[in-house]
Short mmCIF file of C-alpha atoms and ligand atoms in Angstrom, two decimals:
data_model
loop_
_atom_site.label_atom_id
_atom_site.label_comp_id
_atom_site.label_asym_id
_atom_site.label_seq_id
_atom_site.Cartn_x
_atom_site.Cartn_y
_atom_site.Cartn_z
CA MET G 1324 63.24 70.08 95.87
CA SER G 1325 66.58 71.34 94.56
CA ARG G 1326 68.55 74.53 95.05
CA ARG G 1327 71.68 75.30 93.06
CA TYR G 1328 74.15 78.11 93.41
CA ALA G 1329 76.71 79.07 90.79
CA SER G 1330 79.39 77.22 92.72
CA ALA G 1331 77.45 74.41 94.36
CA VAL G 1332 74.37 72.27 94.46
CA ALA G 1333 73.03 73.11 97.91
CA LEU G 1334 70.06 70.75 97.77
CA ASP G 1335 69.92 67.88 95.34
CA GLU G 1336 66.37 66.58 94.79
CA VAL G 1337 65.59 66.33 98.46
CA SER G 1338 62.22 64.86 99.30
CA LEU G 1339 60.99 65.04 102.87
CA ASP G 1340 57.58 64.60 104.43
CA ILE G 1341 57.13 66.00 107.93
CA GLU G 1342 54.18 65.17 110.18
CA ALA G 1343 52.39 68.10 111.74
CA GLY G 1344 53.30 68.41 115.40
CA SER G 1345 56.60 66.60 115.17
CA ALA G 1346 60.04 67.91 116.06
CA VAL G 1347 62.61 67.09 113.38
CA ALA G 1348 66.36 67.61 113.70
CA LEU G 1349 68.40 68.30 110.58
CA MET G 1350 71.98 67.20 111.06
CA GLY G 1351 75.02 66.97 108.82
CA ALA G 1352 78.41 68.53 108.22
CA SER G 1353 78.87 72.18 107.45
CA GLY G 1354 77.68 72.84 103.89
CA ALA G 1355 75.37 69.81 103.84
CA GLY G 1356 72.35 72.00 103.02
CA LYS G 1357 70.56 72.36 106.37
CA SER G 1358 70.17 76.13 106.31
CA THR G 1359 69.24 76.08 102.64
CA LEU G 1360 66.43 73.63 103.43
CA LEU G 1361 65.15 75.79 106.30
CA HIS G 1362 65.21 78.89 104.10
CA LEU G 1363 63.20 77.11 101.42
CA VAL G 1364 60.60 75.85 103.89
CA GLY G 1365 60.37 79.35 105.36
CA ALA G 1366 59.97 80.84 101.87
CA MET G 1367 63.01 83.06 102.44
CA ASP G 1368 64.46 81.48 99.31
CA ARG G 1369 62.98 79.61 96.35
CA PRO G 1370 63.93 76.20 94.95
CA ASP G 1371 65.21 75.88 91.38
CA ALA G 1372 63.17 72.73 90.95
CA GLY G 1373 60.49 70.96 92.92
CA GLU G 1374 57.66 72.01 95.20
CA ILE G 1375 57.25 72.78 98.87
CA LEU G 1376 53.87 72.15 100.45
CA VAL G 1377 52.96 73.27 103.93
CA ASP G 1378 49.54 72.29 105.21
CA GLY G 1379 48.72 71.06 101.71
CA ALA G 1380 49.43 74.38 100.00
CA ARG G 1381 52.42 75.32 97.88
CA VAL G 1382 54.65 77.93 99.43
CA ASP G 1383 57.44 78.02 96.84
CA ASP G 1384 55.60 80.15 94.28
CA LEU G 1385 53.60 82.52 96.45
CA PRO G 1386 52.96 86.05 95.21
CA ARG G 1387 54.05 88.95 97.42
CA ARG G 1388 50.95 89.14 99.60
CA GLY G 1389 50.67 85.40 100.02
CA LEU G 1390 54.33 85.36 100.98
CA ASP G 1391 53.82 87.95 103.71
CA ARG G 1392 50.85 86.03 105.05
CA TYR G 1393 52.75 82.75 105.00
CA ARG G 1394 55.87 84.17 106.69
CA ARG G 1395 53.76 85.53 109.50
CA ARG G 1396 52.76 81.97 110.31
CA ILE G 1397 56.34 80.89 110.80
CA GLY G 1398 58.62 81.45 113.74
CA PHE G 1399 62.35 81.71 113.10
CA VAL G 1400 65.09 81.27 115.66
CA PHE G 1401 68.73 81.72 114.62
CA GLN G 1402 72.15 80.99 116.02
CA ARG G 1403 72.81 84.72 116.39
CA PHE G 1404 69.93 86.11 118.27
CA HIS G 1405 69.36 89.14 116.00
CA LEU G 1406 67.73 91.25 118.68
CA LEU G 1407 67.32 94.98 118.07
CA PRO G 1408 69.90 96.51 120.43
CA ALA G 1409 68.11 99.82 121.00
CA LEU G 1410 64.82 98.21 122.00
CA SER G 1411 63.89 96.75 125.36
CA VAL G 1412 63.32 93.03 125.76
CA LEU G 1413 59.55 93.60 125.71
CA ASP G 1414 59.72 95.75 122.58
CA ASN G 1415 61.86 93.14 120.83
CA VAL G 1416 59.18 90.54 121.48
CA LEU G 1417 56.49 92.95 120.26
CA ALA G 1418 58.39 94.07 117.16
CA PRO G 1419 56.96 91.53 114.68
CA VAL G 1420 53.34 92.40 115.51
CA LEU G 1421 53.67 96.17 116.04
CA PRO G 1422 53.12 97.11 112.39
CA ARG G 1423 50.16 94.73 112.06
CA ARG G 1424 46.52 94.75 112.98
CA VAL G 1425 46.00 91.79 115.27
CA ASP G 1426 43.02 90.38 117.11
CA PHE G 1427 44.79 89.90 120.44
CA ASP G 1428 46.28 92.10 123.13
CA ARG G 1429 49.88 92.42 121.96
CA LYS G 1430 51.38 93.46 125.24
CA ALA G 1431 49.53 90.82 127.28
CA ARG G 1432 50.69 88.12 124.91
CA ALA G 1433 54.27 89.39 124.93
CA MET G 1434 54.29 89.39 128.73
CA ASP G 1435 52.83 85.86 128.75
CA LEU G 1436 55.65 84.73 126.48
CA LEU G 1437 58.27 86.45 128.61
CA ASP G 1438 56.78 84.58 131.53
CA ALA G 1439 56.97 81.32 129.58
CA VAL G 1440 60.67 81.89 128.85
CA GLY G 1441 61.37 83.02 132.41
CA LEU G 1442 62.23 86.66 131.72
CA THR G 1443 59.33 88.65 133.15
CA ASP G 1444 61.66 90.62 135.39
CA ARG G 1445 63.88 91.66 132.46
CA ALA G 1446 61.11 93.06 130.27
CA SER G 1447 62.46 96.61 130.32
CA ALA G 1448 66.16 95.68 130.05
CA LEU G 1449 68.19 96.21 126.89
CA PRO G 1450 69.43 93.02 125.18
CA SER G 1451 73.06 93.97 125.83
CA ARG G 1452 72.41 93.53 129.56
CA LEU G 1453 71.40 89.88 129.08
CA SER G 1454 73.43 86.69 128.83
CA GLY G 1455 73.50 84.72 125.58
CA GLY G 1456 70.98 82.21 126.87
CA GLN G 1457 68.66 84.99 128.00
CA GLN G 1458 68.97 86.70 124.62
CA GLN G 1459 68.04 83.47 122.89
CA ARG G 1460 65.00 83.21 125.19
CA VAL G 1461 63.94 86.67 124.05
CA ALA G 1462 64.42 85.61 120.43
CA ILE G 1463 62.24 82.55 121.07
CA ALA G 1464 59.50 84.65 122.68
CA ARG G 1465 59.67 86.98 119.68
CA ALA G 1466 59.41 84.05 117.27
CA LEU G 1467 56.25 82.85 119.02
CA ILE G 1468 54.36 86.16 119.29
CA GLY G 1469 52.31 85.33 116.18
CA ARG G 1470 51.50 81.79 117.49
CA PRO G 1471 53.19 80.14 114.52
CA PRO G 1472 52.19 76.55 113.76
CA LEU G 1473 55.70 76.02 112.38
CA LEU G 1474 58.95 76.90 114.11
CA LEU G 1475 62.21 76.86 112.15
CA ALA G 1476 65.40 77.00 114.17
CA ASP G 1477 68.88 77.22 112.64
CA GLU G 1478 71.47 76.13 115.21
CA PRO G 1479 69.59 77.68 118.12
CA THR G 1480 72.23 76.48 120.59
CA GLY G 1481 75.25 77.18 118.36
CA ASN G 1482 76.36 80.28 120.29
CA LEU G 1483 75.69 78.89 123.75
CA ASP G 1484 77.64 76.75 126.19
CA SER G 1485 76.32 73.22 126.53
CA GLY G 1486 74.40 73.76 129.79
CA THR G 1487 72.66 76.85 128.45
CA GLY G 1488 72.08 75.11 125.14
CA HIS G 1489 70.39 72.31 127.00
CA GLU G 1490 68.03 74.73 128.74
CA ILE G 1491 67.13 76.32 125.42
CA VAL G 1492 66.31 72.94 123.90
CA ASP G 1493 64.15 72.00 126.87
CA LEU G 1494 62.39 75.31 126.54
CA LEU G 1495 61.77 74.85 122.82
CA LEU G 1496 60.30 71.40 123.40
CA THR G 1497 58.09 72.60 126.26
CA LEU G 1498 56.77 75.44 124.11
CA ARG G 1499 56.33 73.12 121.16
CA GLU G 1500 54.16 70.89 123.33
CA ALA G 1501 52.22 73.80 124.81
CA TYR G 1502 51.44 75.41 121.45
CA GLY G 1503 51.30 72.27 119.31
CA MET G 1504 53.92 73.50 116.86
CA THR G 1505 55.81 71.57 114.25
CA MET G 1506 59.53 72.15 114.72
CA LEU G 1507 62.37 71.86 112.26
CA VAL G 1508 65.79 72.37 113.84
CA ALA G 1509 69.16 72.44 112.09
CA THR G 1510 71.79 71.46 114.60
CA HIS G 1511 75.29 70.10 115.07
CA ASN G 1512 74.40 69.26 118.64
CA PRO G 1513 73.60 65.55 119.22
CA GLU G 1514 71.82 66.45 122.48
CA VAL G 1515 69.37 68.55 120.53
CA ALA G 1516 68.80 65.82 117.98
CA ALA G 1517 68.32 63.19 120.70
CA VAL G 1518 65.23 64.91 122.11
CA CYS G 1519 63.54 65.36 118.72
CA ASP G 1520 61.03 62.88 117.24
CA ARG G 1521 63.12 62.31 114.18
CA VAL G 1522 66.65 62.92 112.95
CA VAL G 1523 67.30 63.60 109.28
CA ARG G 1524 70.98 63.49 108.34
CA MET G 1525 72.09 65.41 105.27
CA ARG G 1526 75.22 65.01 103.20
CA ASP G 1527 76.16 67.04 100.12
CA GLY G 1528 72.62 68.31 99.62
CA LYS G 1529 71.02 64.89 99.94
CA ILE G 1530 69.32 62.99 102.72
CA ALA G 1531 71.79 60.41 103.97
CA ALA G 1532 69.72 58.93 106.81
CA ASP G 1533 66.30 59.40 108.33
CA GLU G 1534 65.74 57.97 111.79
CA ARG G 1535 62.54 58.10 113.83
CA LEU G 1536 63.03 58.30 117.56
CA THR G 1537 59.32 58.64 118.38
CA PRO G 1538 56.90 56.24 116.70
CA PRO G 1539 54.56 58.10 114.27
CA ASP G 1540 51.52 56.99 116.30
CA ASP G 1541 52.84 58.77 119.38
CA VAL G 1542 53.23 61.97 117.39
CA LEU G 1543 49.62 61.57 116.18
CA ASP G 1544 48.48 61.00 119.76
CA ARG G 1545 50.13 64.21 120.81
CA ILE G 1546 48.41 66.19 118.06
CA GLY G 1547 45.11 64.55 119.00
CA ARG G 1548 45.55 65.58 122.62
CA LEU G 1549 46.08 69.17 121.57
CA GLY G 1550 42.85 69.00 119.59
N1 LIG N 1758 73.98 82.37 99.23
C1 LIG N 1758 74.77 81.39 98.78
N2 LIG N 1758 75.51 81.55 97.66
C2 LIG N 1758 76.27 80.55 97.19
N3 LIG N 1758 76.38 79.33 97.77
C3 LIG N 1758 75.68 79.13 98.87
C4 LIG N 1758 74.83 80.13 99.45
N4 LIG N 1758 74.25 79.63 100.57
C5 LIG N 1758 74.71 78.37 100.68
N5 LIG N 1758 75.55 78.06 99.67
C6 LIG N 1758 76.21 76.77 99.46
O1 LIG N 1758 75.23 75.76 99.55
C7 LIG N 1758 75.71 74.63 100.26
C8 LIG N 1758 74.81 74.35 101.48
O2 LIG N 1758 74.95 75.41 102.41
P1 LIG N 1758 74.09 75.49 103.78
O3 LIG N 1758 74.32 76.86 104.31
O4 LIG N 1758 72.70 75.10 103.49
O5 LIG N 1758 74.80 74.39 104.67
P2 LIG N 1758 74.56 74.04 106.21
O6 LIG N 1758 74.28 72.58 106.27
O7 LIG N 1758 73.57 74.96 106.80
O8 LIG N 1758 76.01 74.30 106.84
P3 LIG N 1758 76.40 74.85 108.32
O9 LIG N 1758 76.35 73.66 109.22
O10 LIG N 1758 77.80 75.36 108.14
O11 LIG N 1758 75.45 75.93 108.69
C9 LIG N 1758 77.15 74.94 100.62
O12 LIG N 1758 77.96 74.37 99.63
C10 LIG N 1758 77.21 76.44 100.56
O13 LIG N 1758 78.51 76.87 100.24
MG1 LIG N 1759 73.65 76.40 108.28
#
């Protein structure tokens, strides 16, 4: 896939195949194209050339309704937590599913997720009362409320000190394992990359290196275990 802007080629004929259930770190200098790639995979942006297939289906040319349906199956976590300041922690987690008809108990699931991220006792607090790490936990719970098979994270530890960042990464990996998600994480943090299954290094919109830390068979085993 490629993505050009007037002033720059953000992605230059990148080709990448990601196994379901794996955690892949995208590394590379500022401007290398990491966020652009995440936005294309999340269908928040379209490529100028090439195709993007998720679960065997193209997602780069979806019509409006297909786009909504696809985006609901993706969880996004950002460097800035983007919580709604006037809403409680619980309501922030509920926000993505409030306008939708769903076949599960929204509040029960939101409370389960707050439990999973260790924030049950802060459910009625406003985000401004929480630390950065706690706010990112809320953002993660919110990203998972629709049980997305794919989680896209753009520098999820970028605004956190290294200890807190570490906790967030551990949490993401635990949740990934529990829910069987595929995870694509753009990061400058080598600690984050080190715990992923694979590290893809980008440079000037191209893939400069692609290193597997977990053998593909082990990733398959994990998916098999999850059934
Ligand atoms: N909306 C935009 N308009 C114009 N150029 C853009 C836009 N978004 C990104 N670019 C350009 O595309 C290239 C890739 O940017 P991208 O944001 O994907 O990099 P990145 O690897 O995420 O960097 P960082 O580590 O700083 O987040 C850069 O040259 C950038 O200036
Ligand atoms: Mg970026």
